[in-house]
XYZ file of C-alpha atoms in Angstrom:
431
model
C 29.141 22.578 -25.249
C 30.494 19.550 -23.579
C 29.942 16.055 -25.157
C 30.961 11.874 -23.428
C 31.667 9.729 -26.244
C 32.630 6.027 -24.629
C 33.415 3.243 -26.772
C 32.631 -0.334 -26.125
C 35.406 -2.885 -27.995
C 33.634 -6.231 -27.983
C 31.955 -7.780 -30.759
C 30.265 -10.940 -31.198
C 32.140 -11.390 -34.257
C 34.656 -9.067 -36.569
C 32.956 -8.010 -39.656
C 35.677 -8.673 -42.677
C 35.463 -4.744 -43.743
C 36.179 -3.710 -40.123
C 39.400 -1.705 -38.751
C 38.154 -0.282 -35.357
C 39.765 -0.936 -32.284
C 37.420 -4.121 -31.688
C 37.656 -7.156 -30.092
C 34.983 -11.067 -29.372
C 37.163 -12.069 -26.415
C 35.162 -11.248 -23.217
C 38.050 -11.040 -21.036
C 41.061 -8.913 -22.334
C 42.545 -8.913 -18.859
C 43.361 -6.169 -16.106
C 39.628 -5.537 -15.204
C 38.825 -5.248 -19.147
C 36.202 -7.542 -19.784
C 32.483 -7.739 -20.552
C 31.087 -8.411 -17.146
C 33.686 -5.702 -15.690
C 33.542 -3.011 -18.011
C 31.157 -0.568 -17.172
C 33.214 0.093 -13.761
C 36.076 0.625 -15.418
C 34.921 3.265 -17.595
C 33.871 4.785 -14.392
C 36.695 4.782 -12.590
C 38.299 6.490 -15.951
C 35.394 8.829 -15.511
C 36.460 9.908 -12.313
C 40.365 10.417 -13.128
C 39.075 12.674 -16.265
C 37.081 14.656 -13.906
C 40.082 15.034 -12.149
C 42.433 15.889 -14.546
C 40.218 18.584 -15.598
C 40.083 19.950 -13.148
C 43.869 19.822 -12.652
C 44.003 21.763 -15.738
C 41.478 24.677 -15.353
C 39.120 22.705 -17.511
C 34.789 23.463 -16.354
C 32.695 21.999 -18.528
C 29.206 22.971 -18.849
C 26.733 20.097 -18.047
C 26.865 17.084 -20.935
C 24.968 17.892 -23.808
C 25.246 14.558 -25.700
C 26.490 10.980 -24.786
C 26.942 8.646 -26.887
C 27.934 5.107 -26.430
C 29.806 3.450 -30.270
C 31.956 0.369 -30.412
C 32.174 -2.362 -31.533
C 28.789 -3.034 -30.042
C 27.756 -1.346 -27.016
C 24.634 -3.251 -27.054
C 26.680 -6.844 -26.303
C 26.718 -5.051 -22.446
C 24.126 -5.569 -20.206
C 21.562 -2.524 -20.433
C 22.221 -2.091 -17.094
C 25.486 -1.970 -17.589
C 24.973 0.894 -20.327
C 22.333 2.991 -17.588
C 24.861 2.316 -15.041
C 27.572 4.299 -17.130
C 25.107 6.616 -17.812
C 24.364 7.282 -14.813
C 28.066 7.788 -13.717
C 27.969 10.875 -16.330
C 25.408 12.495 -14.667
C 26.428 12.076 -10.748
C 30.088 13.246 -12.240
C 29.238 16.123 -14.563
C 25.565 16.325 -15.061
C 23.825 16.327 -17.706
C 21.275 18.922 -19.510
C 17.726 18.258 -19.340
C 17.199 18.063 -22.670
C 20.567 16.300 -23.846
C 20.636 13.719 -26.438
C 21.613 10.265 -25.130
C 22.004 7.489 -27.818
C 23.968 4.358 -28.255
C 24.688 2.430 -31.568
C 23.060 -1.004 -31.681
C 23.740 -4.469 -32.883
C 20.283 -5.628 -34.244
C 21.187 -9.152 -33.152
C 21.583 -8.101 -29.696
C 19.181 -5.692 -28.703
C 14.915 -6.848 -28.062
C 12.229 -4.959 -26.871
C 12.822 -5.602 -23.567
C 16.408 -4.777 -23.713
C 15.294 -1.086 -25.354
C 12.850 -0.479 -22.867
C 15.708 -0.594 -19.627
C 17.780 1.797 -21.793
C 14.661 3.844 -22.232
C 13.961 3.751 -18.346
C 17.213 4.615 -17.657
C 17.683 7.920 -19.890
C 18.479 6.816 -23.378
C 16.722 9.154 -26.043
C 17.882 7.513 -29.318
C 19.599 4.140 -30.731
C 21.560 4.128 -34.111
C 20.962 0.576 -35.883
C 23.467 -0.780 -37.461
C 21.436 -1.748 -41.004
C 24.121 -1.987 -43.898
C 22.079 -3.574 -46.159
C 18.887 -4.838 -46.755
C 20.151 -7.423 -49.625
C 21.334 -10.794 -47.794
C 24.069 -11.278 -50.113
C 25.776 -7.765 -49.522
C 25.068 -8.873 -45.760
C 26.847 -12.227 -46.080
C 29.463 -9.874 -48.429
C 30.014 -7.444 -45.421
C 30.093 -10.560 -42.849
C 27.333 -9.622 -40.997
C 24.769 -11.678 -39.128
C 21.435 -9.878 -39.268
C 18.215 -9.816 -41.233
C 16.344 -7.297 -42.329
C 13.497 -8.214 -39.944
C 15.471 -7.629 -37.015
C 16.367 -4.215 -38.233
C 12.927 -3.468 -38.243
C 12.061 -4.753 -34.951
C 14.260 -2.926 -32.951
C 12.749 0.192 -34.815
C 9.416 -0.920 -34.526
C 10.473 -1.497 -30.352
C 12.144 1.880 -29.890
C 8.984 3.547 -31.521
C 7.034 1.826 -28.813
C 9.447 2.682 -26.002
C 9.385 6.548 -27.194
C 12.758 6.471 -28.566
C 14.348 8.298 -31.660
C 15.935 5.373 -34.573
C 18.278 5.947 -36.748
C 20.098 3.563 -39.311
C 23.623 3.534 -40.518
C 23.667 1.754 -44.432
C 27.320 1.036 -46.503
C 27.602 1.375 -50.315
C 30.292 0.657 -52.338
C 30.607 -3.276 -51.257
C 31.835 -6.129 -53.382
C 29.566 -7.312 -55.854
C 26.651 -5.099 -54.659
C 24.245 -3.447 -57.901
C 23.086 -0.514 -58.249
C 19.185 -1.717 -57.579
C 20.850 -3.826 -54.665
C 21.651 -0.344 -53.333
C 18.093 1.062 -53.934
C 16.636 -1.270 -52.387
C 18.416 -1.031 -49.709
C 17.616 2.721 -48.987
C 14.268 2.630 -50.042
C 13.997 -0.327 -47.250
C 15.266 2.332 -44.977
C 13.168 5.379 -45.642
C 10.129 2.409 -45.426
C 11.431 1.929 -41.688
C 10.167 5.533 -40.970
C 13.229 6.347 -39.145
C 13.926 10.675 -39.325
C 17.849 9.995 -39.328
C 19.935 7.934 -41.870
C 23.732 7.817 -42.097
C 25.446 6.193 -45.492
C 28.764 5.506 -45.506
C 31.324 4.626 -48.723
C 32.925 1.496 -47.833
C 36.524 1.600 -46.874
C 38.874 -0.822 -47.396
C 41.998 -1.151 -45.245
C 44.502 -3.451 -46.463
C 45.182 -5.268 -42.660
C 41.386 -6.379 -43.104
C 39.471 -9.553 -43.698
C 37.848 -8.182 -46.635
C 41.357 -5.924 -47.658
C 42.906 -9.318 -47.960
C 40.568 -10.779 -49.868
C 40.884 -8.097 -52.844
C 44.268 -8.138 -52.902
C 43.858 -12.170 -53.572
C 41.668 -11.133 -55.880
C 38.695 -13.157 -54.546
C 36.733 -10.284 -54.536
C 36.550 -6.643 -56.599
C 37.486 -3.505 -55.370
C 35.276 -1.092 -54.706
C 35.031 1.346 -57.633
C 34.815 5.021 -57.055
C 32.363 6.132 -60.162
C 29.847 3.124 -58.936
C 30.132 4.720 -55.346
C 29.298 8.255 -56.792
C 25.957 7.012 -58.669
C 24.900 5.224 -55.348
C 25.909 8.373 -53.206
C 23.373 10.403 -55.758
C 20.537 7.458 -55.820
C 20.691 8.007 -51.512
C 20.345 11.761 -51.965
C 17.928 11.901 -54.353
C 15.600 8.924 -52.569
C 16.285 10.851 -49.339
C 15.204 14.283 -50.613
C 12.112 12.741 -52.010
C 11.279 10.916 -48.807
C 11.917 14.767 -46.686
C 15.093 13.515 -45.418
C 17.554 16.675 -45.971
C 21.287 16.128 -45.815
C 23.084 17.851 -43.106
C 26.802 16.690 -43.002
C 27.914 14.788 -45.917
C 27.178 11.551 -44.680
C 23.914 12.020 -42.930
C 20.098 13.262 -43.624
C 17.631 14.037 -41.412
C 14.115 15.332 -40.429
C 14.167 18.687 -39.782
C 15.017 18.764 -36.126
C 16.389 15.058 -35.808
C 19.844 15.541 -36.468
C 22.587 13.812 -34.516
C 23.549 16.391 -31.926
C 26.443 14.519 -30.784
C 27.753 13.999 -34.169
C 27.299 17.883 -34.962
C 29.318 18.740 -32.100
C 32.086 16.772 -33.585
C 31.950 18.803 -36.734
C 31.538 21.816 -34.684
C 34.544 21.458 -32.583
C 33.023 21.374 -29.529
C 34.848 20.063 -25.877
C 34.346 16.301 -25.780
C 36.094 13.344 -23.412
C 36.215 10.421 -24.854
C 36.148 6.839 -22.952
C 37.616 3.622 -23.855
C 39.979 1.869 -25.484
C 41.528 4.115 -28.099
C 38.872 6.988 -27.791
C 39.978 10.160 -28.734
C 39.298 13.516 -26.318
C 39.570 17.390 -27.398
C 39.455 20.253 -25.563
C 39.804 23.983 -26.907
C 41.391 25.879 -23.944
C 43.767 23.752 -21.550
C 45.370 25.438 -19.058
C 49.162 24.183 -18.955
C 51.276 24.861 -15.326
C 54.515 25.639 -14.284
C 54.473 23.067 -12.154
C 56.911 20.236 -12.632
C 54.141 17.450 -12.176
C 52.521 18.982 -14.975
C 54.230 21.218 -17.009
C 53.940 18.399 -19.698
C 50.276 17.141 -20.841
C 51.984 14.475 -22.390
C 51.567 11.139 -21.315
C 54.913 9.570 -19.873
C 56.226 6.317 -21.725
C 54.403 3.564 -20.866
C 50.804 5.116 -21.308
C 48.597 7.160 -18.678
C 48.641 10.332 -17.015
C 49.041 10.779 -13.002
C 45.564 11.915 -12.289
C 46.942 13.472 -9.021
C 49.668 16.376 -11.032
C 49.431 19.699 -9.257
C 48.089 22.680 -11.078
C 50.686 25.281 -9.928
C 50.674 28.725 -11.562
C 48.802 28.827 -15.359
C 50.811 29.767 -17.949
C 49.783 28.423 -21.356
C 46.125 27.885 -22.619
C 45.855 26.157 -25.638
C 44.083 23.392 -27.513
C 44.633 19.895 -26.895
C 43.835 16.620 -28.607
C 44.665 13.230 -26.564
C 43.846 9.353 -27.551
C 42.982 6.654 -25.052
C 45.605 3.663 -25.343
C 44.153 1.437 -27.592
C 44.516 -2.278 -26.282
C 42.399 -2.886 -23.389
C 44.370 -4.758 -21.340
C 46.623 -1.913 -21.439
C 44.065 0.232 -20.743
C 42.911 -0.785 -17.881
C 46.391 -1.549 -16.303
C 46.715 2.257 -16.509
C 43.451 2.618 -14.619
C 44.526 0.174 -12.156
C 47.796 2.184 -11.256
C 45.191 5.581 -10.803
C 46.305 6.968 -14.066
C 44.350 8.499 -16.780
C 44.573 6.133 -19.779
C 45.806 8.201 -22.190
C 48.854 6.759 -25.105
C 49.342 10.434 -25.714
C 48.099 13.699 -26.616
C 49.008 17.190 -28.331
C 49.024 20.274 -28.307
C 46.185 21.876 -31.378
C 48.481 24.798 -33.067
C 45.995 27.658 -34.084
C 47.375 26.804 -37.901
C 45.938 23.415 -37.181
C 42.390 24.847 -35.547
C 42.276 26.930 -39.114
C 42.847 23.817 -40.911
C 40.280 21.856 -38.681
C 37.297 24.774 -39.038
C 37.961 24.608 -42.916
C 37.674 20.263 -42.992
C 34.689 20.317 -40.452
C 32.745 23.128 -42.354
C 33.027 21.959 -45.713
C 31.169 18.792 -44.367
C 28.232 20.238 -43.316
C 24.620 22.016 -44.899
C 25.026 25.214 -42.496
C 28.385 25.533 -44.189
C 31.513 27.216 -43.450
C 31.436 30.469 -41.801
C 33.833 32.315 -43.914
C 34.453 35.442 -40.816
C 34.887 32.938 -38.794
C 37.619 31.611 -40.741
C 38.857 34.872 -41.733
C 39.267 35.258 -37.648
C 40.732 32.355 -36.826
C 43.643 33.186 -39.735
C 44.463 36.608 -37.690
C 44.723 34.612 -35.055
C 46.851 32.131 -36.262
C 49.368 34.744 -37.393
C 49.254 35.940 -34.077
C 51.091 32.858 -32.922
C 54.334 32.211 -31.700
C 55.225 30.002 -34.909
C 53.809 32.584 -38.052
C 52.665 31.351 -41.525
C 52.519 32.705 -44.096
C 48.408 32.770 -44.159
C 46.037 34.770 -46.143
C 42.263 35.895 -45.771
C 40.301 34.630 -48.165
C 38.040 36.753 -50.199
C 34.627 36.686 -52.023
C 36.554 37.147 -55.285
C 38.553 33.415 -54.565
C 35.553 31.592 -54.095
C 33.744 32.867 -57.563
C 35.851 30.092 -60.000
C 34.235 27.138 -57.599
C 30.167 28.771 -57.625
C 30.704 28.986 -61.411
C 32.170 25.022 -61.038
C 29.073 24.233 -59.484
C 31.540 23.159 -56.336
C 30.098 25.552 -53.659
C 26.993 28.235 -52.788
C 27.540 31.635 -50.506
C 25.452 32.956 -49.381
C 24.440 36.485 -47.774
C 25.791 36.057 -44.494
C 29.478 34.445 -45.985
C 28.820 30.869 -45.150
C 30.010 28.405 -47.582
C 27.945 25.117 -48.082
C 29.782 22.264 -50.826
C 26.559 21.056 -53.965
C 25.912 17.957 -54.554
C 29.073 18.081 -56.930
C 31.311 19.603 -53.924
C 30.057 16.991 -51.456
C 31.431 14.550 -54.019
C 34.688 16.157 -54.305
C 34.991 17.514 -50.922
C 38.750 16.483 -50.367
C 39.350 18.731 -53.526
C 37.355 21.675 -52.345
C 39.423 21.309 -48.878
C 42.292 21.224 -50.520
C 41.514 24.343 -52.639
C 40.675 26.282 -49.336
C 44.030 25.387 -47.626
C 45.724 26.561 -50.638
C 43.559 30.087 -50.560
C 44.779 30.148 -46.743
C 48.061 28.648 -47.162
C 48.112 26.157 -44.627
């Protein structure tokens, strides 16, 4: 599988919890601005082609797209169909591939849905939070409830999938606060809903603020109860959890997102977006013996191929200030701040993370494979296989279920404590 992620930095405004690599100016210079940017992800398009194909890299036709920010949805739709549209006359894309962009209530109508509609969207993600205004105001953002349910109401009508992204955990929200703002969810009639612990970085708005003391910090046990209120509500309503984070309809899962968690191929577009590829084909060539981007940012888009001697995985990161990003397009050279090389130790450790997150669970011969592999490499660990025996302290702990065909899915309890059950399977592995 082959997934586009592109990310959209401008915001009308900077929510106080926010870190991401966001910006409201609507010119950040070299090309990077609102009215602009759609070509310039395009032209980065067309030097990632390239580079792929510099590297031995064919992708099979895009399975997923999916346009996150900041706010996608402060672009023109156009501007959004036109990008899309780039994807498809540059790799194609499958017939039946998801296509979704995360949405701004406040900016989106239902004339605005329909274009993306008409022009190949499949699904929006709403950015809901809360249905409380005071955890809104809290969480600094601008929209009502009402307009949440108007650009669901619109996307029903223009034969597009909704789903809705909610935060618990935020300053001076209750417990009933938090119900009702799931229950005002599930009422939407969406089949997808993402809930997410709030996160506090320190460099934030809101970070600030609780280190004044001006507001609480978020409490861990209170996050817990509201993580089992969602599940339970959820389960009730026939919304099944599927990665720890998300529930679902049966058959309206995020495909994009499960291709993350998978480890699929994906490219990523934008300021600071992050690409991975499992097999890279490195050359002897002196252009490109290095997939490293040189100082400065960006990677010549034109380096010979030569004679393949390395395949391995590879992880790379768009630089992250626009201005600087598109500088680097402007001199014809892939964006990238800089990328590396994915050790099979560090696959192992990735398969263990990524499975523990989801409800199909972690395929424990898989794993098992990917350790003789790793001890295969040209830097050995000390790693071990892990066994049915290992796993029997955390059943009786209520941590994980295994079932017949080996695949290891976290409870209710594990999906709590999942950095604890990771860290348990690293040390079984010894990574």
């Amino acid at each position: 599988m082959f997934e586009v992620y592109i990310h959209v930095p401008f915001c009308l405004r900077r929510c106080g919890y926010c870190d991401f690599n966001t910006y409201t100016a609507t010119d950040l210079g070299a090309g990077a601005s609102r009215g602009n940017y759609a070509n310039m992800v395009i032209r980065e398009m067309k030097l990632t082609k390239q580079w792929q194909l510099d590297h031995g890299i064919e992708e099979p036709p895009v399975s997923t797209v999916f346009f996150g920010g900041g706010t996608p949805t402060i672009l023109a739709a156009r501007d959004l169909v036109a990008m899309l549209d780039a994807v498809r006359k540059i790799w194609s894309i499958a017939p039946d591939a998801e296509i979704t962009t995360e949405a701004n209530p406040d900016t989106v109508n239902e004339y605005y849905i329909n274009e993306l509609a008409a022009g190949g969207f499949t699904r929006v993600s709403f950015g809901m939070q809360s249905a409380v205004p005071h955890v809104l105001k809290t969480l600094d953002r601008t929209h009502t409830p009402a307009n949440v349910a108007a650009g669901v109401n619109a996307a029903n009508k223009a034969g597009l999938r909704s789903s809705v992204d909610l935060i618990y955990g935020a300053p001076g929200e209750s417990l009933d606060d938090w119900r009702t703002s799931v229950t005002t969810a599930i009422d939407l009639g969406v089949n997808h809903i993402s809930t997410y612990a709030l996160t506090v970085e320190p460099t934030t708005k809101m970070g600030r603020q609780i280190a004044a003391g001006t507001l609480p910090k978020p409490n861990d046990d209170d996050e817990a109860a509201k993580y089992e209120i969602a599940d339970d509500l959820f389960a009730a309503a026939g919304l099944e959890w599927y990665e720890v984070s998300n529930w679902a309809r049966p058959g309206y899962e995020s495909q994009h997102n499960l291709g993350y968690w998978r480890n699929v191929d994906w490219a990523g577009l934008g300021p600071g977006a992050h690409s991975h590829y499992n097999a890279v084909t490195e050359a002897d060539h002196p252009q490109s013996a290095s997939l490293t981007a040189p100082a400065g940012g960006g990677c010549p888009a034109d380096a010979g191929l030569g004679v393949v001697s390395v395949s391995h995985g590879l992880r790379s990161w768009d630089i992250a200030h626009p201005r600087l990003w598109g500088t680097a397009i402007n001199e014809n050279r892939v964006p990238w701040a800089d990328s590396e090389t994915i050790t099979p130790e560090e696959n192992l450790e990735e398969l263990i993370m990524l499975g523990l997150r989801l409800h199909e669970g972690l395929d424990l011969d898989r794993i098992n494979r990917a350790i003789n592999d790793a001890g295969m490499s040209s830097t050995p660990q000390t790693l071990r296989n892990v066994s049915l025996d290992q796993l029997a302290p955390m059943v009786s702990e209520g941590l994980i279920t295994v079932s017949d065909n080996h695949r290891v899915v976290p409870t209710r309890r594990g999906r709590l404590l999942n950095d604890a059950v990771i860290e348990q399977f690293f040390d079984f592995v010894g990574v």
